[in-house]
mmCIF file of C-alpha atoms and ligand atoms in Angstrom:
data_model
loop_
_atom_site.group_PDB
_atom_site.id
_atom_site.type_symbol
_atom_site.label_atom_id
_atom_site.label_comp_id
_atom_site.label_asym_id
_atom_site.label_seq_id
_atom_site.Cartn_x
_atom_site.Cartn_y
_atom_site.Cartn_z
ATOM 1 C CA MET N 1 20.512 -12.124 -37.279
ATOM 2 C CA GLU N 2 22.558 -15.489 -37.842
ATOM 3 C CA GLU N 3 20.946 -18.233 -38.567
ATOM 4 C CA THR N 4 22.312 -20.529 -35.624
ATOM 5 C CA GLN N 5 21.145 -17.700 -33.564
ATOM 6 C CA ARG N 6 17.566 -17.839 -35.110
ATOM 7 C CA ASP N 7 17.474 -21.341 -34.251
ATOM 8 C CA HIS N 8 18.772 -21.468 -30.747
ATOM 9 C CA LEU N 9 15.967 -18.662 -30.037
ATOM 10 C CA THR N 10 13.377 -20.743 -31.624
ATOM 11 C CA TRP N 11 14.685 -23.898 -30.088
ATOM 12 C CA GLY N 12 14.742 -22.030 -26.738
ATOM 13 C CA LEU N 13 11.296 -20.718 -27.290
ATOM 14 C CA LEU N 14 9.948 -24.489 -28.086
ATOM 15 C CA GLU N 15 11.951 -25.848 -25.408
ATOM 16 C CA GLU N 16 10.336 -23.417 -23.068
ATOM 17 C CA GLU N 17 6.709 -24.042 -24.462
ATOM 18 C CA ARG N 18 7.528 -27.725 -23.928
ATOM 19 C CA GLU N 19 8.456 -27.386 -20.492
ATOM 20 C CA GLU N 20 5.083 -24.876 -19.789
ATOM 21 C CA GLU N 21 2.955 -27.711 -21.598
ATOM 22 C CA LYS N 22 4.196 -29.995 -19.021
ATOM 23 C CA GLN N 23 3.871 -27.934 -16.303
ATOM 24 C CA LYS N 24 0.331 -27.083 -17.094
ATOM 25 C CA LYS N 25 -0.463 -31.122 -17.311
ATOM 26 C CA PHE N 26 1.121 -31.869 -14.280
ATOM 27 C CA ASP N 27 -0.781 -28.718 -12.819
ATOM 28 C CA MET N 28 -3.892 -30.025 -14.124
ATOM 29 C CA SER N 29 -4.367 -32.981 -12.091
ATOM 30 C CA LYS N 30 -4.621 -30.758 -8.959
ATOM 31 C CA TYR N 31 -7.763 -29.483 -10.610
ATOM 32 C CA TYR N 32 -9.425 -33.127 -11.391
ATOM 33 C CA PHE N 33 -12.894 -33.365 -9.499
ATOM 34 C CA GLY N 34 -12.503 -29.887 -8.397
ATOM 35 C CA GLY N 35 -9.087 -30.320 -6.968
ATOM 36 C CA ASP N 36 -10.872 -31.828 -3.906
ATOM 37 C CA VAL N 37 -9.438 -35.476 -4.055
ATOM 38 C CA GLU N 38 -6.751 -35.321 -1.823
ATOM 39 C CA MET N 39 -8.738 -33.217 0.546
ATOM 40 C CA ALA N 40 -11.726 -35.984 0.527
ATOM 41 C CA VAL N 41 -9.145 -38.468 1.195
ATOM 42 C CA VAL N 42 -7.372 -36.731 4.146
ATOM 43 C CA LYS N 43 -10.613 -36.064 5.820
ATOM 44 C CA CYS N 44 -11.660 -39.948 5.209
ATOM 45 C CA ALA N 45 -8.231 -40.743 7.222
ATOM 46 C CA ILE N 46 -9.165 -38.336 9.904
ATOM 47 C CA ASP N 47 -12.647 -39.688 10.154
ATOM 48 C CA LEU N 48 -11.311 -43.124 10.293
ATOM 49 C CA GLY N 49 -8.788 -42.196 12.953
ATOM 50 C CA MET N 50 -6.222 -43.781 10.991
ATOM 51 C CA ALA N 51 -3.027 -41.890 12.198
ATOM 52 C CA ASP N 52 -4.434 -42.398 16.101
ATOM 53 C CA ALA N 53 -4.687 -46.293 15.295
ATOM 54 C CA ILE N 54 -1.272 -46.496 14.296
ATOM 55 C CA ALA N 55 -0.206 -43.830 17.053
ATOM 56 C CA ASN N 56 -1.859 -46.116 19.545
ATOM 57 C CA HIS N 57 -0.627 -49.622 18.208
ATOM 58 C CA GLY N 58 2.855 -48.011 18.761
ATOM 59 C CA ARG N 59 4.548 -49.109 15.826
ATOM 60 C CA PRO N 60 3.823 -49.232 12.127
ATOM 61 C CA MET N 61 0.807 -51.517 11.398
ATOM 62 C CA THR N 62 0.303 -54.413 8.379
ATOM 63 C CA LEU N 63 -2.978 -53.353 6.583
ATOM 64 C CA LEU N 64 -4.712 -56.364 8.174
ATOM 65 C CA GLU N 65 -3.540 -54.966 11.516
ATOM 66 C CA LEU N 66 -5.333 -51.808 10.579
ATOM 67 C CA SER N 67 -8.340 -52.760 9.035
ATOM 68 C CA SER N 68 -8.991 -54.868 12.013
ATOM 69 C CA ALA N 69 -8.218 -52.207 14.392
ATOM 70 C CA LEU N 70 -10.314 -49.650 12.165
ATOM 71 C CA ASP N 71 -12.886 -52.339 11.225
ATOM 72 C CA CYS N 72 -12.525 -51.283 7.638
ATOM 73 C CA ASP N 73 -12.792 -53.332 4.292
ATOM 74 C CA LEU N 74 -9.374 -54.574 3.504
ATOM 75 C CA GLN N 75 -9.599 -53.593 -0.047
ATOM 76 C CA ASN N 76 -10.663 -50.305 -0.028
ATOM 77 C CA LEU N 77 -8.500 -49.637 3.044
ATOM 78 C CA HIS N 78 -5.746 -50.558 1.071
ATOM 79 C CA ARG N 79 -6.693 -48.105 -2.105
ATOM 80 C CA VAL N 80 -6.790 -45.234 0.428
ATOM 81 C CA MET N 81 -3.543 -45.982 2.246
ATOM 82 C CA ARG N 82 -2.441 -46.440 -1.260
ATOM 83 C CA PHE N 83 -2.998 -42.809 -2.102
ATOM 84 C CA LEU N 84 -1.852 -41.187 0.961
ATOM 85 C CA VAL N 85 1.507 -43.462 0.773
ATOM 86 C CA ASN N 86 1.652 -41.464 -2.601
ATOM 87 C CA HIS N 87 0.779 -38.550 -1.227
ATOM 88 C CA GLY N 88 3.739 -38.798 1.089
ATOM 89 C CA ILE N 89 0.919 -38.645 4.160
ATOM 90 C CA PHE N 90 1.909 -42.196 5.484
ATOM 91 C CA LYS N 91 5.029 -44.270 4.889
ATOM 92 C CA GLU N 92 5.070 -47.795 3.350
ATOM 93 C CA ILE N 93 8.017 -49.952 4.819
ATOM 94 C CA ILE N 94 8.443 -53.577 3.088
ATOM 95 C CA ILE N 95 9.839 -56.154 5.447
ATOM 96 C CA ARG N 96 11.681 -58.853 3.717
ATOM 97 C CA ASN N 97 12.037 -62.013 5.737
ATOM 98 C CA GLU N 98 13.802 -65.386 4.630
ATOM 99 C CA ASP N 99 11.127 -67.446 5.393
ATOM 100 C CA THR N 100 8.021 -65.676 4.581
ATOM 101 C CA VAL N 101 6.909 -63.107 1.594
ATOM 102 C CA PRO N 102 7.750 -59.552 1.803
ATOM 103 C CA THR N 103 5.390 -57.729 4.204
ATOM 104 C CA ALA N 104 4.176 -54.065 3.637
ATOM 105 C CA TYR N 105 4.135 -52.013 7.215
ATOM 106 C CA TYR N 106 2.439 -48.186 7.471
ATOM 107 C CA ALA N 107 3.908 -45.864 9.599
ATOM 108 C CA GLN N 108 3.426 -42.348 10.731
ATOM 109 C CA THR N 109 5.040 -38.849 9.151
ATOM 110 C CA HIS N 110 4.917 -35.800 10.193
ATOM 111 C CA SER N 111 2.068 -35.096 8.179
ATOM 112 C CA SER N 112 0.043 -37.891 9.171
ATOM 113 C CA ARG N 113 0.373 -37.036 12.845
ATOM 114 C CA ARG N 114 -1.028 -33.329 11.935
ATOM 115 C CA LEU N 115 -4.205 -35.754 11.142
ATOM 116 C CA MET N 116 -4.480 -37.439 14.607
ATOM 117 C CA ARG N 117 -7.715 -36.358 16.589
ATOM 118 C CA THR N 118 -5.635 -35.373 19.844
ATOM 119 C CA GLY N 119 -2.450 -33.792 20.646
ATOM 120 C CA GLU N 120 -0.683 -30.539 20.471
ATOM 121 C CA ASN N 121 0.651 -30.880 16.728
ATOM 122 C CA SER N 122 -3.257 -31.734 15.578
ATOM 123 C CA MET N 123 -4.248 -29.835 12.467
ATOM 124 C CA ALA N 124 -7.556 -32.284 12.069
ATOM 125 C CA ALA N 125 -10.160 -29.794 13.208
ATOM 126 C CA PHE N 126 -8.717 -27.336 10.841
ATOM 127 C CA ILE N 127 -8.979 -29.667 8.046
ATOM 128 C CA LEU N 128 -12.268 -30.752 8.915
ATOM 129 C CA MET N 129 -13.520 -27.130 9.226
ATOM 130 C CA GLN N 130 -12.188 -26.569 5.698
ATOM 131 C CA SER N 131 -13.757 -29.552 4.284
ATOM 132 C CA SER N 132 -17.130 -28.851 6.475
ATOM 133 C CA PRO N 133 -20.524 -27.833 4.067
ATOM 134 C CA PRO N 134 -20.243 -24.475 5.214
ATOM 135 C CA ALA N 135 -17.067 -23.621 4.215
ATOM 136 C CA LYS N 136 -17.167 -25.742 0.841
ATOM 137 C CA ALA N 137 -20.208 -23.832 -0.384
ATOM 138 C CA ALA N 138 -18.895 -20.470 0.546
ATOM 139 C CA TRP N 139 -15.728 -21.360 -1.760
ATOM 140 C CA HIS N 140 -17.892 -21.895 -4.481
ATOM 141 C CA CYS N 141 -19.039 -18.380 -4.637
ATOM 142 C CA LEU N 142 -15.764 -16.526 -4.856
ATOM 143 C CA SER N 143 -16.486 -14.946 -8.130
ATOM 144 C CA ALA N 144 -19.426 -13.529 -6.486
ATOM 145 C CA CYS N 145 -17.356 -10.940 -4.501
ATOM 146 C CA VAL N 146 -14.774 -10.424 -7.160
ATOM 147 C CA LYS N 147 -17.910 -9.246 -9.213
ATOM 148 C CA GLY N 148 -18.793 -6.725 -6.247
ATOM 149 C CA LYS N 149 -22.410 -8.511 -6.020
ATOM 150 C CA ALA N 150 -21.394 -9.609 -2.207
ATOM 151 C CA THR N 151 -19.073 -8.484 0.535
ATOM 152 C CA SER N 152 -18.841 -12.266 1.514
ATOM 153 C CA ALA N 153 -19.004 -15.433 -0.391
ATOM 154 C CA PHE N 154 -20.551 -17.225 2.864
ATOM 155 C CA GLU N 155 -23.075 -14.554 3.271
ATOM 156 C CA VAL N 156 -24.314 -15.210 -0.323
ATOM 157 C CA VAL N 157 -24.815 -18.850 0.612
ATOM 158 C CA HIS N 158 -25.691 -18.689 4.528
ATOM 159 C CA GLY N 159 -27.238 -15.196 4.410
ATOM 160 C CA GLU N 160 -25.271 -14.424 7.507
ATOM 161 C CA ASP N 161 -21.761 -13.930 8.369
ATOM 162 C CA VAL N 162 -19.394 -16.568 9.718
ATOM 163 C CA TRP N 163 -19.851 -15.823 13.388
ATOM 164 C CA LYS N 164 -23.943 -15.546 13.184
ATOM 165 C CA HIS N 165 -23.857 -18.534 11.595
ATOM 166 C CA ALA N 166 -21.642 -20.484 14.410
ATOM 167 C CA GLU N 167 -23.858 -19.187 17.103
ATOM 168 C CA ALA N 168 -26.974 -20.834 15.730
ATOM 169 C CA ASN N 169 -25.250 -24.018 14.700
ATOM 170 C CA PRO N 170 -23.445 -25.156 17.706
ATOM 171 C CA ALA N 171 -21.884 -28.076 15.981
ATOM 172 C CA GLN N 172 -20.273 -25.716 13.286
ATOM 173 C CA SER N 173 -19.212 -23.361 16.217
ATOM 174 C CA GLN N 174 -17.353 -26.344 18.297
ATOM 175 C CA LEU N 175 -15.394 -27.358 15.001
ATOM 176 C CA ILE N 176 -14.627 -23.739 14.370
ATOM 177 C CA ASN N 177 -13.435 -23.279 18.071
ATOM 178 C CA GLU N 178 -11.426 -26.482 17.687
ATOM 179 C CA ALA N 179 -10.109 -25.403 14.238
ATOM 180 C CA MET N 180 -8.954 -22.026 15.315
ATOM 181 C CA ALA N 181 -7.052 -23.541 18.613
ATOM 182 C CA CYS N 182 -5.297 -25.569 15.940
ATOM 183 C CA LEU N 183 -4.168 -22.257 14.298
ATOM 184 C CA ALA N 184 -3.754 -20.939 17.669
ATOM 185 C CA ARG N 185 -1.177 -23.509 19.196
ATOM 186 C CA VAL N 186 1.053 -22.946 16.171
ATOM 187 C CA ILE N 187 0.791 -18.913 16.264
ATOM 188 C CA VAL N 188 1.366 -18.838 20.315
ATOM 189 C CA SER N 189 4.367 -21.190 20.072
ATOM 190 C CA ALA N 190 5.759 -18.851 17.771
ATOM 191 C CA ILE N 191 4.932 -15.993 19.909
ATOM 192 C CA ILE N 192 6.446 -17.457 23.133
ATOM 193 C CA ASP N 193 9.686 -18.744 20.991
ATOM 194 C CA GLY N 194 10.024 -15.481 18.954
ATOM 195 C CA CYS N 195 8.763 -12.308 21.205
ATOM 196 C CA LEU N 196 8.090 -12.513 24.740
ATOM 197 C CA ASP N 197 9.999 -9.806 25.440
ATOM 198 C CA MET N 198 6.753 -7.784 24.236
ATOM 199 C CA PHE N 199 4.713 -8.757 27.199
ATOM 200 C CA GLU N 200 7.505 -7.215 29.916
ATOM 201 C CA GLY N 201 5.788 -4.800 31.744
ATOM 202 C CA VAL N 202 2.374 -5.967 30.830
ATOM 203 C CA GLU N 203 0.425 -6.916 34.038
ATOM 204 C CA THR N 204 -3.397 -7.383 32.827
ATOM 205 C CA LEU N 205 -3.734 -8.341 29.037
ATOM 206 C CA VAL N 206 -6.997 -9.167 26.945
ATOM 207 C CA ASP N 207 -7.099 -11.649 24.184
ATOM 208 C CA VAL N 208 -9.830 -9.785 21.850
ATOM 209 C CA GLY N 209 -11.551 -12.807 19.994
ATOM 210 C CA GLY N 210 -9.418 -15.051 21.883
ATOM 211 C CA GLY N 211 -11.796 -17.811 21.083
ATOM 212 C CA THR N 212 -11.771 -20.616 24.138
ATOM 213 C CA GLY N 213 -8.803 -19.444 25.709
ATOM 214 C CA THR N 214 -5.793 -21.545 23.932
ATOM 215 C CA ILE N 215 -3.557 -18.462 23.523
ATOM 216 C CA MET N 216 -4.344 -17.253 27.030
ATOM 217 C CA ARG N 217 -3.344 -20.243 28.616
ATOM 218 C CA ARG N 218 -0.339 -20.694 27.120
ATOM 219 C CA LEU N 219 0.847 -16.923 27.606
ATOM 220 C CA VAL N 220 -0.161 -16.693 30.999
ATOM 221 C CA LYS N 221 2.174 -19.912 32.056
ATOM 222 C CA ALA N 222 4.944 -18.519 29.912
ATOM 223 C CA CYS N 223 4.490 -14.794 31.541
ATOM 224 C CA PRO N 224 4.171 -15.449 35.048
ATOM 225 C CA TRP N 225 3.996 -11.686 35.710
ATOM 226 C CA ILE N 226 0.880 -11.143 33.987
ATOM 227 C CA SER N 227 -1.698 -10.929 36.968
ATOM 228 C CA LYS N 228 -4.721 -10.991 34.748
ATOM 229 C CA GLY N 229 -5.287 -12.365 31.479
ATOM 230 C CA ILE N 230 -8.591 -11.768 30.089
ATOM 231 C CA THR N 231 -9.774 -13.907 27.020
ATOM 232 C CA PHE N 232 -12.823 -11.796 25.389
ATOM 233 C CA ASP N 233 -14.889 -13.293 22.769
ATOM 234 C CA LEU N 234 -18.447 -13.875 21.686
ATOM 235 C CA PRO N 235 -20.640 -15.073 24.739
ATOM 236 C CA HIS N 236 -21.376 -18.557 22.881
ATOM 237 C CA VAL N 237 -17.829 -18.729 22.307
ATOM 238 C CA VAL N 238 -16.278 -18.061 25.975
ATOM 239 C CA SER N 239 -19.334 -20.225 27.495
ATOM 240 C CA LEU N 240 -17.360 -23.265 25.657
ATOM 241 C CA ALA N 241 -14.157 -22.116 27.482
ATOM 242 C CA GLU N 242 -11.911 -24.667 29.664
ATOM 243 C CA GLN N 243 -11.416 -22.815 33.042
ATOM 244 C CA CYS N 244 -7.867 -21.745 33.971
ATOM 245 C CA GLU N 245 -6.448 -20.068 36.930
ATOM 246 C CA GLY N 246 -5.546 -16.495 36.319
ATOM 247 C CA ILE N 247 -7.988 -16.052 33.530
ATOM 248 C CA GLU N 248 -10.990 -14.445 33.143
ATOM 249 C CA TYR N 249 -13.386 -15.442 30.493
ATOM 250 C CA VAL N 250 -15.676 -12.178 29.296
ATOM 251 C CA GLY N 251 -18.183 -12.474 26.681
ATOM 252 C CA GLY N 252 -19.334 -9.448 24.521
ATOM 253 C CA ASP N 253 -19.045 -7.654 21.372
ATOM 254 C CA MET N 254 -15.842 -6.174 20.319
ATOM 255 C CA PHE N 255 -17.647 -3.779 18.467
ATOM 256 C CA GLU N 256 -19.670 -2.266 21.379
ATOM 257 C CA PHE N 257 -16.685 -2.674 24.268
ATOM 258 C CA ILE N 258 -13.279 -4.247 25.050
ATOM 259 C CA PRO N 259 -12.274 -4.816 28.668
ATOM 260 C CA LYS N 260 -9.631 -2.589 30.249
ATOM 261 C CA ALA N 261 -6.154 -4.117 30.281
ATOM 262 C CA ASP N 262 -2.238 -2.742 30.078
ATOM 263 C CA ALA N 263 -2.385 -4.782 26.526
ATOM 264 C CA VAL N 264 -4.658 -5.829 23.955
ATOM 265 C CA LEU N 265 -4.168 -8.650 21.855
ATOM 266 C CA LEU N 266 -5.586 -9.441 18.474
ATOM 267 C CA VAL N 267 -4.590 -12.673 16.930
ATOM 268 C CA ALA N 268 -6.189 -13.726 13.516
ATOM 269 C CA VAL N 269 -8.860 -11.416 14.263
ATOM 270 C CA LEU N 270 -8.561 -7.925 12.240
ATOM 271 C CA HIS N 271 -8.119 -9.996 8.797
ATOM 272 C CA ASP N 272 -11.624 -11.180 9.511
ATOM 273 C CA TRP N 273 -13.144 -7.576 8.595
ATOM 274 C CA GLY N 274 -12.795 -5.023 6.369
ATOM 275 C CA ASP N 275 -10.917 -1.908 6.830
ATOM 276 C CA ASP N 276 -14.114 0.113 8.487
ATOM 277 C CA GLU N 277 -14.978 -2.812 10.652
ATOM 278 C CA CYS N 278 -10.954 -2.686 11.662
ATOM 279 C CA ILE N 279 -10.746 0.915 12.228
ATOM 280 C CA ARG N 280 -14.047 0.356 14.593
ATOM 281 C CA ILE N 281 -12.137 -2.285 16.664
ATOM 282 C CA LEU N 282 -9.085 -0.800 16.941
ATOM 283 C CA LYS N 283 -10.560 2.440 18.358
ATOM 284 C CA LYS N 284 -12.310 0.374 20.845
ATOM 285 C CA CYS N 285 -8.908 -1.305 21.575
ATOM 286 C CA ARG N 286 -7.127 2.260 22.016
ATOM 287 C CA LYS N 287 -9.995 3.061 24.681
ATOM 288 C CA ALA N 288 -9.373 0.124 26.752
ATOM 289 C CA ILE N 289 -5.587 0.638 27.252
ATOM 290 C CA PRO N 290 -3.592 3.238 29.315
ATOM 291 C CA LYS N 291 -2.490 6.480 26.796
ATOM 292 C CA ASP N 292 1.013 6.512 27.650
ATOM 293 C CA LYS N 293 1.961 2.626 28.500
ATOM 294 C CA GLY N 294 -0.678 0.634 26.665
ATOM 295 C CA LYS N 295 -0.176 -1.075 23.346
ATOM 296 C CA VAL N 296 -2.079 -3.476 20.797
ATOM 297 C CA ILE N 297 -0.455 -6.305 19.807
ATOM 298 C CA ILE N 298 -1.686 -7.565 16.592
ATOM 299 C CA VAL N 299 -0.650 -10.898 15.138
ATOM 300 C CA GLU N 300 -1.523 -11.120 11.349
ATOM 301 C CA VAL N 301 -0.257 -11.804 7.800
ATOM 302 C CA VAL N 302 1.652 -8.784 6.365
ATOM 303 C CA ILE N 303 1.511 -9.497 2.527
ATOM 304 C CA GLY N 304 4.896 -9.107 1.123
ATOM 305 C CA ASN N 305 5.849 -6.394 -1.635
ATOM 306 C CA LYS N 306 6.388 -7.478 -5.255
ATOM 307 C CA GLU N 307 9.853 -8.246 -4.901
ATOM 308 C CA GLN N 308 9.232 -10.309 -1.871
ATOM 309 C CA GLN N 309 6.260 -11.886 -3.503
ATOM 310 C CA LYS N 310 8.426 -13.034 -6.341
ATOM 311 C CA GLU N 311 10.451 -14.988 -4.065
ATOM 312 C CA ASP N 312 9.908 -18.905 -3.918
ATOM 313 C CA ASN N 313 8.741 -17.705 -0.485
ATOM 314 C CA LYS N 314 6.041 -20.466 1.251
ATOM 315 C CA LEU N 315 5.006 -18.338 4.015
ATOM 316 C CA ASN N 316 3.927 -15.632 1.205
ATOM 317 C CA ASP N 317 2.207 -18.399 -0.826
ATOM 318 C CA VAL N 318 0.267 -19.319 2.353
ATOM 319 C CA GLY N 319 -0.437 -15.610 2.943
ATOM 320 C CA LEU N 320 -2.172 -15.556 -0.253
ATOM 321 C CA VAL N 321 -4.329 -18.543 0.688
ATOM 322 C CA LEU N 322 -5.435 -17.294 3.573
ATOM 323 C CA ASP N 323 -6.443 -14.068 1.562
ATOM 324 C CA MET N 324 -8.825 -16.078 -0.453
ATOM 325 C CA ALA N 325 -10.150 -17.756 2.569
ATOM 326 C CA MET N 326 -11.053 -14.564 4.199
ATOM 327 C CA MET N 327 -12.655 -13.357 0.667
ATOM 328 C CA ALA N 328 -14.751 -16.435 0.684
ATOM 329 C CA LEU N 329 -15.323 -16.809 4.582
ATOM 330 C CA THR N 330 -15.614 -13.537 6.004
ATOM 331 C CA HIS N 331 -17.161 -10.351 6.146
ATOM 332 C CA LYS N 332 -15.161 -8.159 3.669
ATOM 333 C CA GLY N 333 -12.167 -9.746 5.557
ATOM 334 C CA LYS N 334 -8.352 -9.534 3.613
ATOM 335 C CA GLU N 335 -4.937 -10.235 4.365
ATOM 336 C CA ARG N 336 -3.131 -6.707 4.414
ATOM 337 C CA THR N 337 0.099 -5.335 3.020
ATOM 338 C CA LEU N 338 2.088 -3.165 5.257
ATOM 339 C CA ASP N 339 0.943 -0.002 3.799
ATOM 340 C CA GLU N 340 -2.576 -1.051 4.294
ATOM 341 C CA TRP N 341 -2.017 -2.088 8.176
ATOM 342 C CA ALA N 342 -0.388 1.482 8.484
ATOM 343 C CA TYR N 343 -3.383 3.129 6.933
ATOM 344 C CA VAL N 344 -6.124 1.485 9.358
ATOM 345 C CA LEU N 345 -3.619 1.719 12.251
ATOM 346 C CA ARG N 346 -3.623 5.569 11.441
ATOM 347 C CA GLU N 347 -7.086 5.856 11.003
ATOM 348 C CA ALA N 348 -7.927 4.333 14.331
ATOM 349 C CA GLY N 349 -5.532 6.812 16.257
ATOM 350 C CA PHE N 350 -2.259 5.035 16.625
ATOM 351 C CA SER N 351 0.699 7.230 16.033
ATOM 352 C CA ARG N 352 3.350 4.760 15.668
ATOM 353 C CA HIS N 353 3.489 0.829 15.247
ATOM 354 C CA THR N 354 6.391 -1.657 14.416
ATOM 355 C CA VAL N 355 6.448 -4.783 12.708
ATOM 356 C CA ARG N 356 8.521 -8.086 13.643
ATOM 357 C CA SER N 357 8.876 -11.372 11.954
ATOM 358 C CA ILE N 358 7.938 -14.659 13.999
ATOM 359 C CA ALA N 359 8.365 -18.035 12.973
ATOM 360 C CA ALA N 360 4.775 -18.532 11.555
ATOM 361 C CA ILE N 361 2.275 -17.171 8.905
ATOM 362 C CA GLN N 362 1.942 -14.206 10.861
ATOM 363 C CA SER N 363 3.855 -11.258 11.849
ATOM 364 C CA VAL N 364 3.656 -9.147 14.901
ATOM 365 C CA ILE N 365 2.389 -5.313 14.933
ATOM 366 C CA GLU N 366 2.987 -3.603 18.045
ATOM 367 C CA ALA N 367 0.788 -0.492 17.989
ATOM 368 C CA PHE N 368 0.795 2.419 20.262
ATOM 369 C CA PRO N 369 -1.308 5.254 21.099
ATOM 370 C CA ALA N 370 0.996 7.665 22.344
HETATM 371 C C1 SAM G 401 -10.321 -16.570 13.566
HETATM 372 S S1 SAM G 401 -10.911 -16.289 14.759
HETATM 373 C C2 SAM G 401 -9.333 -16.101 16.000
HETATM 374 C C3 SAM G 401 -9.348 -16.801 17.166
HETATM 375 C C4 SAM G 401 -8.003 -16.627 18.057
HETATM 376 N N1 SAM G 401 -7.734 -15.311 18.075
HETATM 377 C C5 SAM G 401 -7.190 -17.668 17.497
HETATM 378 O O1 SAM G 401 -5.903 -17.060 17.028
HETATM 379 O O2 SAM G 401 -6.981 -18.583 17.698
HETATM 380 C C6 SAM G 401 -11.561 -15.040 15.218
HETATM 381 C C7 SAM G 401 -12.569 -14.755 16.178
HETATM 382 O O3 SAM G 401 -13.408 -13.684 16.791
HETATM 383 C C8 SAM G 401 -14.376 -13.828 17.321
HETATM 384 N N2 SAM G 401 -15.437 -12.619 16.993
HETATM 385 C C9 SAM G 401 -16.208 -12.814 15.744
HETATM 386 N N3 SAM G 401 -16.742 -11.431 15.992
HETATM 387 C C10 SAM G 401 -16.732 -10.978 17.028
HETATM 388 C C11 SAM G 401 -16.957 -9.705 17.853
HETATM 389 N N4 SAM G 401 -17.827 -9.107 17.451
HETATM 390 N N5 SAM G 401 -16.669 -9.942 19.298
HETATM 391 C C12 SAM G 401 -15.760 -10.575 19.879
HETATM 392 N N6 SAM G 401 -15.114 -11.480 19.484
HETATM 393 C C13 SAM G 401 -15.616 -11.866 17.792
HETATM 394 C C14 SAM G 401 -14.930 -15.278 16.819
HETATM 395 O O4 SAM G 401 -15.772 -16.166 17.903
HETATM 396 C C15 SAM G 401 -13.556 -15.951 16.850
HETATM 397 O O5 SAM G 401 -13.246 -16.782 18.075
HETATM 398 O O1 LIG G 402 -9.842 -21.128 7.055
HETATM 399 C C1 LIG G 402 -10.333 -20.401 7.584
HETATM 400 C C2 LIG G 402 -11.772 -20.922 8.057
HETATM 401 C C3 LIG G 402 -12.887 -20.363 8.491
HETATM 402 C C4 LIG G 402 -13.889 -20.746 8.861
HETATM 403 C C5 LIG G 402 -14.491 -21.891 8.133
HETATM 404 C C6 LIG G 402 -15.775 -22.389 7.999
HETATM 405 C C7 LIG G 402 -16.526 -21.673 8.547
HETATM 406 O O2 LIG G 402 -18.222 -21.998 8.867
HETATM 407 C C8 LIG G 402 -16.115 -20.459 9.503
HETATM 408 C C9 LIG G 402 -15.041 -20.104 9.638
HETATM 409 O O3 LIG G 402 -12.347 -19.179 9.189
HETATM 410 C C10 LIG G 402 -11.234 -18.642 9.080
HETATM 411 C C11 LIG G 402 -10.751 -17.639 9.879
HETATM 412 O O4 LIG G 402 -11.922 -16.700 10.639
HETATM 413 C C12 LIG G 402 -9.687 -17.080 10.109
HETATM 414 O O5 LIG G 402 -9.362 -15.609 10.692
HETATM 415 C C13 LIG G 402 -8.330 -17.730 9.488
HETATM 416 C C14 LIG G 402 -8.651 -18.851 8.925
HETATM 417 C C15 LIG G 402 -10.254 -19.050 8.451
#
């Protein structure tokens, strides 16, 4: 090999190592204090109601206005706001008038609006749930699952699954319900925008694990031909649901029975469970629908194949994050590849299924018993 070629190769490798070093250094900052710093400061912003105060004020606010509205210490509020602006969560606008010193105003961004406690776009409850003590404790026991010493990190810490724990802890249960409603609003919008045709001919629909009815309330409005929508969930969950015309709330255990309907909807439910439990749930779903025209509509992540995973695909990245959440928080729950979905559907007696993408992390799988 020519000297120059060898130099280029060495130089190339050296350059690559320098780049990797830079990348590692940059990435390491994410793991300072366990990577929880940004989560803690975002939680602080939600707790204080910073985004709500600016929204209610109707225009960008100075720090003095914000500290007065929130009854906060000015200096520490400035330090928190400085961190959040640096992370692109709020925006700082400097106004320069001739006769005054430049004044900083703080404005909303798309991200800060997600931190508001109210409103269709709020993700506050979901963020608070992620940073809740039960969830954080479970995340620190991930290795127990990988070592095969536990089927759920959550159960290692709390001794019972998330749903039994929620039943025994009403405040955590309410937080989970509100958090799931955040996810549900995003998913049901994507369903309505992308695949409402799926519900054509469906007059009765049961949403299994439908929480407090966020999805069903929006679906019966978008599909006036659905004469009866049933939101089916654990009794302690449906007992908190907001009553709505055209919707029946049924409390029960999906491993025991599922109310009969033309179609069954399962949104972010099956990924909470291992294969055996999924097959049991799907067999109950199959029994609840007509053999000839019935179907089960599953809205879940479909993990991409190796090629798709190589693409710079944010949806795939979030799918893998959710897979880790399932390992940490649920009983043998996991996100599944197309083949893994085909396995559980086949084992549950569904002869065929289709998959389509929607504008969400999840895809829509329609499974047919006939
Ligand atoms: C991740 S949440 C999804 C909620 C809702 N589908 C959504 O997308 O917002 C899973 C739901 O399954 C419910 N669930 C758990 N175990 C259940 C069981 N044995 N029977 C019925 N529902 C159950 C939980 O209460 C929770 O509401
Ligand atoms: O991201 C989550 C978090 C949970 C969760 C967190 C804390 C608890 O005490 C219970 C549950 O559950 C999830 C879930 O069931 C799901 O289907 C998607 C995401 C999450």
